Amino acid sequence: MAANGASCEQPQKRAGAKDKQNGKAIDSSVRERRQRDKEERLSLVVWRRPVTTIHYFLLETLIKLKEWTFQLWQRRGLVFLVLVLCSLFSVAYSTEGSHQQYVSYLEKRFLWCAYWVGLGILSSVGLGTGLHTFLLYLGPHIASVTLAAYECSSTDFPEPPYPDQIVCPQGGGLEGSISLFSIMSKVRLEACMWGAGTAIGELPPYFMARAARQSGADPEDEDYEEFEEMLEQAEGAQDFVTRAKLGVQHMVQKVGFFGILACASIPNPLFDLAGITCGHFMVPFWTFFGATLIGKAIVKMHIQKLFVIITFSKHIVEQMVSLIGSVPRVGPSLQKPFSQYLEAQRNKLHHAGGSTPSDENWLSWVFEKVVLVMVCYFVTSIVNSTAQSYAKRLQQQRHSEEKTK
């Protein structure tokens, strides 16, 4: 009996071992297929396959427009309410009366806030790559306000032309009356709106991971696939980046609201995982979004804002220009355009009308070209990402057809 029992157990063990081996073989084949598909999609870029990339981009755009139109039709009650409110505002906007001053004030504030919120969303989402709008827009805006405040000894810039153009107020203020807090309060609205936009930009990964976890379907996002692979390989992780990502994931998962708040309150390049982590582990929406909004729009933005204001304070800028001039050989030639640029800005602030020659004022020219290059790269990355999404759609359709055969 014992021998028979042993003989019966051996085939079962062997069968189980074969099943495990088959399972590993299947997993390895699936991973190899996914890796091949990923490499094929990544090769679909404008500078390698321009015609195919643009063609796929247009097809994916049409599909997305159909999906969004269907979603709007499902929420036609809310859409109708928004249209009614817009119609009422349009009537109030076009009708003459004493209310026009309030309408114009609300319009100006709304557009100004929407502008910075939109830039924050672009910086956070990026559709595959981030447009670093802090370095391109918010940082230079804070720097120009800081330099103008110290030059004018006041932050009461006349409106208009502020914020389109900064001009010193008539009479100005007392020398040395400007403080860090007065400059921070001047740019607080722009900074907070930009931070709120970056918090809104973290929502798509959260909803995607949450929907994938609830439905149990295979994720369609590469970042989510990498996140699941990272969780599977957590025990054997050796490199610093993977361990750092796992540290953020554990902190967000275990500490909850305050863990998310801590990760969002500091410049953290690994915070992209926070939305996926919170969605995967079913963290409540307001816990995730509330902590992210407070961390990014209040705590983090005050840190970044303070750093820019201190960096562009009058005495620090003068020290930087003098240090540039002390560099051997090339120092004086580099110091000259910086000094002329600062002098030109002072003349503009005081309506002196001074300007630098076009062949020497190369700092503005370089900055404009850098902004243009980064915007072009951002638009190109959107085209590439959208085309790759359509290619992944075709791959999934092909694999599903192979399974049914």
GROMACS .gro file of C-alpha atoms in nm:
model
  405
    1MET     CA    1   0.000   0.000   0.000
    2ALA     CA    2   0.274   0.236   0.095
    3ALA     CA    3   0.463   0.151  -0.221
    4ASN     CA    4   0.154   0.211  -0.431
    5GLY     CA    5   0.093   0.540  -0.254
    6ALA     CA    6   0.450   0.644  -0.317
    7SER     CA    7   0.424   0.541  -0.681
    8CYS     CA    8   0.102   0.739  -0.714
    9GLU     CA    9   0.258   1.048  -0.559
   10GLN     CA   10   0.559   1.046  -0.790
   11PRO     CA   11   0.362   1.096  -1.115
   12GLN     CA   12   0.164   1.375  -0.944
   13LYS     CA   13   0.485   1.548  -0.839
   14ARG     CA   14   0.627   1.505  -1.187
   15ALA     CA   15   0.308   1.643  -1.339
   16GLY     CA   16   0.321   1.939  -1.103
   17ALA     CA   17   0.683   2.001  -1.197
   18LYS     CA   18   0.592   1.984  -1.565
   19ASP     CA   19   0.309   2.231  -1.508
   20LYS     CA   20   0.550   2.470  -1.337
   21GLN     CA   21   0.799   2.431  -1.619
   22ASN     CA   22   0.526   2.489  -1.877
   23GLY     CA   23   0.407   2.791  -1.680
   24LYS     CA   24   0.758   2.935  -1.675
   25ALA     CA   25   0.795   2.864  -2.047
   26ILE     CA   26   0.466   3.039  -2.118
   27ASP     CA   27   0.563   3.336  -1.901
   28SER     CA   28   0.900   3.365  -2.074
   29SER     CA   29   0.740   3.346  -2.419
   30VAL     CA   30   0.484   3.610  -2.324
   31ARG     CA   31   0.757   3.838  -2.192
   32GLU     CA   32   0.963   3.789  -2.507
   33ARG     CA   33   0.660   3.870  -2.722
   34ARG     CA   34   0.586   4.182  -2.516
   35GLN     CA   35   0.948   4.289  -2.544
   36ARG     CA   36   0.943   4.245  -2.924
   37ASP     CA   37   0.617   4.438  -2.949
   38LYS     CA   38   0.759   4.715  -2.733
   39GLU     CA   39   1.073   4.744  -2.944
   40GLU     CA   40   0.861   4.752  -3.259
   41ARG     CA   41   0.646   5.032  -3.116
   42LEU     CA   42   0.943   5.236  -2.995
   43SER     CA   43   1.090   5.228  -3.346
   44LEU     CA   44   0.778   5.411  -3.468
   45VAL     CA   45   0.901   5.772  -3.450
   46VAL     CA   46   0.886   6.066  -3.689
   47TRP     CA   47   1.258   6.076  -3.771
   48ARG     CA   48   1.268   5.704  -3.865
   49ARG     CA   49   0.928   5.626  -4.020
   50PRO     CA   50   0.761   5.964  -4.080
   51VAL     CA   51   0.480   5.854  -4.315
   52THR     CA   52   0.369   5.558  -4.103
   53THR     CA   53   0.399   5.758  -3.780
   54ILE     CA   54   0.183   6.046  -3.905
   55HIS     CA   55  -0.068   5.801  -4.056
   56TYR     CA   56  -0.103   5.612  -3.725
   57PHE     CA   57  -0.121   5.942  -3.539
   58LEU     CA   58  -0.419   6.057  -3.747
   59LEU     CA   59  -0.598   5.723  -3.710
   60GLU     CA   60  -0.549   5.714  -3.333
   61THR     CA   61  -0.666   6.076  -3.308
   62LEU     CA   62  -0.988   5.990  -3.491
   63ILE     CA   63  -1.046   5.692  -3.260
   64LYS     CA   64  -0.990   5.907  -2.951
   65LEU     CA   65  -1.229   6.173  -3.083
   66LYS     CA   66  -1.498   5.909  -3.136
   67GLU     CA   67  -1.444   5.774  -2.783
   68TRP     CA   68  -1.460   6.121  -2.627
   69THR     CA   69  -1.771   6.206  -2.829
   70PHE     CA   70  -1.940   5.888  -2.705
   71GLN     CA   71  -1.840   5.967  -2.345
   72LEU     CA   72  -1.981   6.318  -2.377
   73TRP     CA   73  -2.304   6.176  -2.516
   74GLN     CA   74  -2.332   5.946  -2.215
   75ARG     CA   75  -2.297   6.254  -1.990
   76ARG     CA   76  -2.521   6.476  -2.203
   77GLY     CA   77  -2.701   6.613  -1.897
   78LEU     CA   78  -2.379   6.757  -1.756
   79VAL     CA   79  -2.278   6.881  -2.103
   80PHE     CA   80  -2.616   7.054  -2.139
   81LEU     CA   81  -2.571   7.225  -1.801
   82VAL     CA   82  -2.225   7.349  -1.900
   83LEU     CA   83  -2.361   7.482  -2.229
   84VAL     CA   84  -2.641   7.668  -2.045
   85LEU     CA   85  -2.390   7.828  -1.807
   86CYS     CA   86  -2.169   7.928  -2.099
   87SER     CA   87  -2.470   8.080  -2.276
   88LEU     CA   88  -2.563   8.283  -1.968
   89PHE     CA   89  -2.207   8.409  -1.932
   90SER     CA   90  -2.201   8.496  -2.304
   91VAL     CA   91  -2.521   8.701  -2.266
   92ALA     CA   92  -2.380   8.880  -1.960
   93TYR     CA   93  -2.053   8.938  -2.145
   94SER     CA   94  -2.217   9.095  -2.451
   95THR     CA   95  -2.478   9.305  -2.265
   96GLU     CA   96  -2.380   9.659  -2.170
   97GLY     CA   97  -2.420   9.766  -1.809
   98SER     CA   98  -2.250   9.838  -1.479
   99HIS     CA   99  -2.171   9.468  -1.438
  100GLN     CA  100  -1.913   9.479  -1.718
  101GLN     CA  101  -1.631   9.575  -1.483
  102TYR     CA  102  -1.693   9.261  -1.276
  103VAL     CA  103  -1.728   9.048  -1.589
  104SER     CA  104  -1.398   9.177  -1.729
  105TYR     CA  105  -1.226   9.121  -1.394
  106LEU     CA  106  -1.354   8.762  -1.372
  107GLU     CA  107  -1.259   8.698  -1.733
  108LYS     CA  108  -0.906   8.823  -1.680
  109ARG     CA  109  -0.857   8.623  -1.359
  110PHE     CA  110  -1.007   8.309  -1.506
  111LEU     CA  111  -0.792   8.317  -1.818
  112TRP     CA  112  -0.480   8.393  -1.612
  113CYS     CA  113  -0.547   8.102  -1.374
  114ALA     CA  114  -0.642   7.867  -1.660
  115TYR     CA  115  -0.317   7.956  -1.836
  116TRP     CA  116  -0.101   7.850  -1.541
  117VAL     CA  117  -0.314   7.544  -1.461
  118GLY     CA  118  -0.277   7.433  -1.823
  119LEU     CA  119   0.100   7.476  -1.810
  120GLY     CA  120   0.109   7.272  -1.489
  121ILE     CA  121  -0.091   6.991  -1.650
  122LEU     CA  122   0.143   6.991  -1.951
  123SER     CA  123   0.444   6.968  -1.720
  124SER     CA  124   0.297   6.673  -1.530
  125VAL     CA  125   0.126   6.474  -1.806
  126GLY     CA  126   0.317   6.542  -2.122
  127LEU     CA  127   0.160   6.248  -2.309
  128GLY     CA  128   0.486   6.054  -2.294
  129THR     CA  129   0.723   6.339  -2.212
  130GLY     CA  130   0.703   6.637  -1.982
  131LEU     CA  131   0.716   6.991  -2.115
  132HIS     CA  132   0.918   7.154  -1.837
  133THR     CA  133   0.698   7.460  -1.807
  134PHE     CA  134   0.849   7.563  -1.473
  135LEU     CA  135   1.188   7.621  -1.636
  136LEU     CA  136   1.034   7.779  -1.946
  137TYR     CA  137   0.753   7.993  -1.804
  138LEU     CA  138   0.694   8.002  -1.428
  139GLY     CA  139   1.059   8.025  -1.324
  140PRO     CA  140   1.137   8.315  -1.564
  141HIS     CA  141   0.814   8.491  -1.456
  142ILE     CA  142   0.913   8.472  -1.088
  143ALA     CA  143   1.267   8.582  -1.175
  144SER     CA  144   1.147   8.887  -1.374
  145VAL     CA  145   0.912   8.991  -1.092
  146THR     CA  146   1.199   8.954  -0.842
  147LEU     CA  147   1.441   9.164  -1.047
  148ALA     CA  148   1.172   9.428  -1.108
  149ALA     CA  149   1.075   9.441  -0.741
  150TYR     CA  150   1.432   9.514  -0.632
  151GLU     CA  151   1.483   9.766  -0.913
  152CYS     CA  152   1.152   9.949  -0.852
  153SER     CA  153   1.160   9.906  -0.471
  154SER     CA  154   0.793   9.810  -0.503
  155THR     CA  155   0.564   9.531  -0.622
  156ASP     CA  156   0.270   9.759  -0.707
  157PHE     CA  157   0.319   9.731  -1.080
  158PRO     CA  158   0.038   9.911  -1.268
  159GLU     CA  159  -0.232   9.694  -1.424
  160PRO     CA  160  -0.241   9.706  -1.719
  161PRO     CA  161   0.024   9.641  -1.856
  162TYR     CA  162   0.113   9.394  -1.576
  163PRO     CA  163   0.139   9.094  -1.603
  164ASP     CA  164   0.201   9.119  -1.980
  165GLN     CA  165   0.467   9.381  -1.918
  166ILE     CA  166   0.629   9.499  -1.595
  167VAL     CA  167   0.669   9.876  -1.549
  168CYS     CA  168   0.784  10.049  -1.233
  169PRO     CA  169   0.506  10.245  -1.058
  170GLN     CA  170   0.523  10.623  -1.043
  171GLY     CA  171   0.713  10.731  -0.734
  172GLY     CA  172   0.825  10.377  -0.653
  173GLY     CA  173   0.899  10.285  -0.295
  174LEU     CA  174   1.167  10.324  -0.034
  175GLU     CA  175   1.508  10.176  -0.106
  176GLY     CA  176   1.542   9.841   0.071
  177SER     CA  177   1.171   9.811   0.146
  178ILE     CA  178   1.133   9.491  -0.059
  179SER     CA  179   1.128   9.162   0.130
  180LEU     CA  180   1.108   8.798   0.028
  181PHE     CA  181   0.753   8.772   0.158
  182SER     CA  182   0.628   9.064  -0.050
  183ILE     CA  183   0.766   8.906  -0.369
  184MET     CA  184   0.627   8.565  -0.272
  185SER     CA  185   0.280   8.713  -0.223
  186LYS     CA  186   0.305   8.885  -0.563
  187VAL     CA  187   0.356   8.555  -0.750
  188ARG     CA  188   0.160   8.328  -0.514
  189LEU     CA  189  -0.145   8.296  -0.744
  190GLU     CA  190   0.058   8.191  -1.049
  191ALA     CA  191   0.269   7.946  -0.850
  192CYS     CA  192  -0.029   7.784  -0.676
  193MET     CA  193  -0.224   7.750  -1.002
  194TRP     CA  194   0.075   7.588  -1.169
  195GLY     CA  195   0.114   7.349  -0.875
  196ALA     CA  196  -0.256   7.263  -0.890
  197GLY     CA  197  -0.213   7.183  -1.259
  198THR     CA  198   0.071   6.941  -1.183
  199ALA     CA  199  -0.152   6.771  -0.923
  200ILE     CA  200  -0.433   6.734  -1.180
  201GLY     CA  201  -0.180   6.583  -1.421
  202GLU     CA  202  -0.119   6.296  -1.177
  203LEU     CA  203  -0.482   6.179  -1.201
  204PRO     CA  204  -0.476   5.983  -1.533
  205PRO     CA  205  -0.225   5.720  -1.403
  206TYR     CA  206  -0.433   5.686  -1.084
  207PHE     CA  207  -0.760   5.624  -1.270
  208MET     CA  208  -0.591   5.390  -1.518
  209ALA     CA  209  -0.437   5.173  -1.246
  210ARG     CA  210  -0.757   5.175  -1.041
  211ALA     CA  211  -0.969   5.067  -1.340
  212ALA     CA  212  -0.722   4.792  -1.430
  213ARG     CA  213  -0.725   4.660  -1.074
  214GLN     CA  214  -1.107   4.666  -1.050
  215SER     CA  215  -1.167   4.498  -1.385
  216GLY     CA  216  -0.879   4.251  -1.356
  217ALA     CA  217  -0.794   4.311  -1.721
  218ASP     CA  218  -0.442   4.326  -1.858
  219PRO     CA  219  -0.310   4.681  -1.835
  220GLU     CA  220  -0.273   4.877  -2.156
  221ASP     CA  221  -0.020   5.121  -2.015
  222GLU     CA  222   0.355   5.053  -2.032
  223ASP     CA  223   0.423   5.233  -1.705
  224TYR     CA  224   0.167   5.010  -1.533
  225GLU     CA  225   0.325   4.700  -1.687
  226GLU     CA  226   0.666   4.809  -1.558
  227PHE     CA  227   0.510   4.873  -1.218
  228GLU     CA  228   0.370   4.519  -1.201
  229GLU     CA  229   0.703   4.373  -1.313
  230MET     CA  230   0.876   4.576  -1.042
  231LEU     CA  231   0.639   4.432  -0.779
  232GLU     CA  232   0.708   4.079  -0.903
  233GLN     CA  233   1.085   4.131  -0.889
  234ALA     CA  234   1.079   4.326  -0.561
  235GLU     CA  235   1.268   4.064  -0.360
  236GLY     CA  236   1.558   4.035  -0.602
  237ALA     CA  237   1.596   4.406  -0.678
  238GLN     CA  238   1.956   4.519  -0.648
  239ASP     CA  239   1.998   4.846  -0.839
  240PHE     CA  240   1.947   5.178  -0.665
  241VAL     CA  241   1.670   5.309  -0.894
  242THR     CA  242   1.449   5.003  -0.843
  243ARG     CA  243   1.503   5.010  -0.467
  244ALA     CA  244   1.422   5.383  -0.461
  245LYS     CA  245   1.099   5.321  -0.655
  246LEU     CA  246   1.008   5.040  -0.417
  247GLY     CA  247   1.078   5.273  -0.123
  248VAL     CA  248   0.835   5.532  -0.263
  249GLN     CA  249   0.579   5.257  -0.327
  250HIS     CA  250   0.605   5.119   0.028
  251MET     CA  251   0.588   5.467   0.181
  252VAL     CA  252   0.276   5.559  -0.016
  253GLN     CA  253   0.110   5.226   0.054
  254LYS     CA  254   0.181   5.206   0.430
  255VAL     CA  255   0.179   5.568   0.549
  256GLY     CA  256  -0.117   5.676   0.333
  257PHE     CA  257  -0.212   6.045   0.327
  258PHE     CA  258   0.102   6.172   0.497
  259GLY     CA  259   0.325   5.949   0.285
  260ILE     CA  260   0.173   6.088  -0.034
  261LEU     CA  261   0.200   6.440   0.110
  262ALA     CA  262   0.569   6.389   0.192
  263CYS     CA  263   0.649   6.254  -0.156
  264ALA     CA  264   0.456   6.534  -0.328
  265SER     CA  265   0.608   6.814  -0.114
  266ILE     CA  266   0.966   6.771  -0.237
  267PRO     CA  267   1.114   6.771  -0.589
  268ASN     CA  268   1.074   6.397  -0.644
  269PRO     CA  269   1.131   6.249  -0.993
  270LEU     CA  270   0.993   5.916  -0.869
  271PHE     CA  271   0.652   6.061  -0.779
  272ASP     CA  272   0.520   5.939  -1.117
  273LEU     CA  273   0.477   5.603  -0.946
  274ALA     CA  274   0.252   5.750  -0.675
  275GLY     CA  275  -0.058   5.771  -0.895
  276ILE     CA  276  -0.012   5.415  -1.024
  277THR     CA  277   0.061   5.285  -0.673
  278CYS     CA  278  -0.243   5.454  -0.519
  279GLY     CA  279  -0.469   5.334  -0.798
  280HIS     CA  280  -0.334   4.979  -0.782
  281PHE     CA  281  -0.383   4.953  -0.406
  282MET     CA  282  -0.726   5.121  -0.420
  283VAL     CA  283  -0.633   5.429  -0.217
  284PRO     CA  284  -0.942   5.657  -0.191
  285PHE     CA  285  -0.950   5.936  -0.448
  286TRP     CA  286  -0.962   6.228  -0.204
  287THR     CA  287  -0.681   6.079   0.003
  288PHE     CA  288  -0.457   6.069  -0.304
  289PHE     CA  289  -0.567   6.393  -0.473
  290GLY     CA  290  -0.596   6.593  -0.150
  291ALA     CA  291  -0.244   6.504  -0.038
  292THR     CA  292  -0.105   6.560  -0.389
  293LEU     CA  293  -0.276   6.899  -0.421
  294ILE     CA  294  -0.155   7.022  -0.082
  295GLY     CA  295   0.196   6.894  -0.142
  296LYS     CA  296   0.242   7.027  -0.494
  297ALA     CA  297   0.034   7.347  -0.492
  298ILE     CA  298   0.128   7.471  -0.143
  299VAL     CA  299   0.437   7.309   0.012
  300LYS     CA  300   0.649   7.229  -0.293
  301MET     CA  301   0.563   7.549  -0.479
  302HIS     CA  302   0.667   7.767  -0.187
  303ILE     CA  303   1.002   7.585  -0.174
  304GLN     CA  304   1.063   7.629  -0.549
  305LYS     CA  305   0.937   7.987  -0.543
  306LEU     CA  306   1.165   8.077  -0.252
  307PHE     CA  307   1.463   7.920  -0.429
  308VAL     CA  308   1.405   8.125  -0.749
  309ILE     CA  309   1.351   8.450  -0.557
  310ILE     CA  310   1.669   8.405  -0.355
  311THR     CA  311   1.867   8.310  -0.666
  312PHE     CA  312   1.755   8.624  -0.856
  313SER     CA  313   1.783   8.870  -0.570
  314LYS     CA  314   1.964   9.189  -0.667
  315HIS     CA  315   2.283   9.139  -0.467
  316ILE     CA  316   2.315   8.773  -0.571
  317VAL     CA  317   2.274   8.863  -0.940
  318GLU     CA  318   2.541   9.131  -0.910
  319GLN     CA  319   2.775   8.883  -0.743
  320MET     CA  320   2.711   8.630  -1.021
  321VAL     CA  321   2.793   8.888  -1.290
  322SER     CA  322   3.114   8.984  -1.109
  323LEU     CA  323   3.211   8.617  -1.075
  324ILE     CA  324   3.159   8.570  -1.448
  325GLY     CA  325   3.394   8.859  -1.512
  326SER     CA  326   3.662   8.706  -1.291
  327VAL     CA  327   3.690   8.394  -1.510
  328PRO     CA  328   4.032   8.396  -1.680
  329ARG     CA  329   4.045   8.491  -2.051
  330VAL     CA  330   3.675   8.445  -2.142
  331GLY     CA  331   3.533   8.623  -1.833
  332PRO     CA  332   3.515   8.983  -1.963
  333SER     CA  333   3.366   8.877  -2.297
  334LEU     CA  334   3.095   8.676  -2.119
  335GLN     CA  335   3.032   8.945  -1.859
  336LYS     CA  336   2.958   9.215  -2.120
  337PRO     CA  337   2.632   9.069  -2.267
  338PHE     CA  338   2.499   8.984  -1.919
  339SER     CA  339   2.565   9.338  -1.796
  340GLN     CA  340   2.408   9.489  -2.108
  341TYR     CA  341   2.105   9.264  -2.075
  342LEU     CA  342   2.049   9.367  -1.711
  343GLU     CA  343   2.096   9.734  -1.801
  344ALA     CA  344   1.842   9.700  -2.083
  345GLN     CA  345   1.591   9.547  -1.844
  346ARG     CA  346   1.640   9.834  -1.598
  347ASN     CA  347   1.581  10.086  -1.877
  348LYS     CA  348   1.260   9.909  -1.982
  349LEU     CA  349   1.132   9.907  -1.624
  350HIS     CA  350   1.182  10.283  -1.595
  351HIS     CA  351   1.051  10.364  -1.948
  352ALA     CA  352   1.394  10.488  -2.044
  353GLY     CA  353   1.351  10.327  -2.382
  354GLY     CA  354   1.703  10.192  -2.381
  355SER     CA  355   1.775   9.877  -2.575
  356THR     CA  356   2.078   9.676  -2.661
  357PRO     CA  357   2.202   9.628  -3.013
  358SER     CA  358   2.051   9.329  -3.185
  359ASP     CA  359   2.391   9.168  -3.245
  360GLU     CA  360   2.486   9.184  -2.876
  361ASN     CA  361   2.156   9.098  -2.708
  362TRP     CA  362   2.202   8.726  -2.772
  363LEU     CA  363   2.065   8.608  -2.434
  364SER     CA  364   1.705   8.674  -2.536
  365TRP     CA  365   1.767   8.515  -2.876
  366VAL     CA  366   1.913   8.199  -2.716
  367PHE     CA  367   1.625   8.170  -2.469
  368GLU     CA  368   1.365   8.207  -2.746
  369LYS     CA  369   1.534   7.935  -2.951
  370VAL     CA  370   1.556   7.701  -2.650
  371VAL     CA  371   1.183   7.747  -2.584
  372LEU     CA  372   1.107   7.685  -2.953
  373VAL     CA  373   1.317   7.365  -2.960
  374MET     CA  374   1.157   7.227  -2.644
  375VAL     CA  375   0.805   7.301  -2.768
  376CYS     CA  376   0.881   7.132  -3.103
  377TYR     CA  377   1.022   6.831  -2.919
  378PHE     CA  378   0.710   6.818  -2.702
  379VAL     CA  379   0.478   6.827  -3.004
  380THR     CA  380   0.687   6.561  -3.180
  381SER     CA  381   0.674   6.339  -2.872
  382ILE     CA  382   0.293   6.369  -2.867
  383VAL     CA  383   0.280   6.255  -3.230
  384ASN     CA  384   0.514   5.963  -3.157
  385SER     CA  385   0.326   5.857  -2.844
  386THR     CA  386  -0.012   5.871  -3.018
  387ALA     CA  387   0.117   5.671  -3.315
  388GLN     CA  388   0.267   5.411  -3.080
  389SER     CA  389  -0.069   5.381  -2.904
  390TYR     CA  390  -0.233   5.294  -3.237
  391ALA     CA  391   0.044   5.043  -3.310
  392LYS     CA  392  -0.021   4.878  -2.973
  393ARG     CA  393  -0.390   4.866  -3.059
  394LEU     CA  394  -0.305   4.678  -3.381
  395GLN     CA  395  -0.076   4.438  -3.194
  396GLN     CA  396  -0.344   4.355  -2.938
  397GLN     CA  397  -0.596   4.299  -3.217
  398ARG     CA  398  -0.354   4.067  -3.396
  399HIS     CA  399  -0.285   3.865  -3.079
  400SER     CA  400  -0.653   3.831  -3.000
  401GLU     CA  401  -0.719   3.700  -3.354
  402GLU     CA  402  -0.436   3.446  -3.314
  403LYS     CA  403  -0.591   3.317  -2.991
  404THR     CA  404  -0.931   3.265  -3.152
  405LYS     CA  405  -0.785   3.060  -3.438
   0.00000   0.00000   0.00000
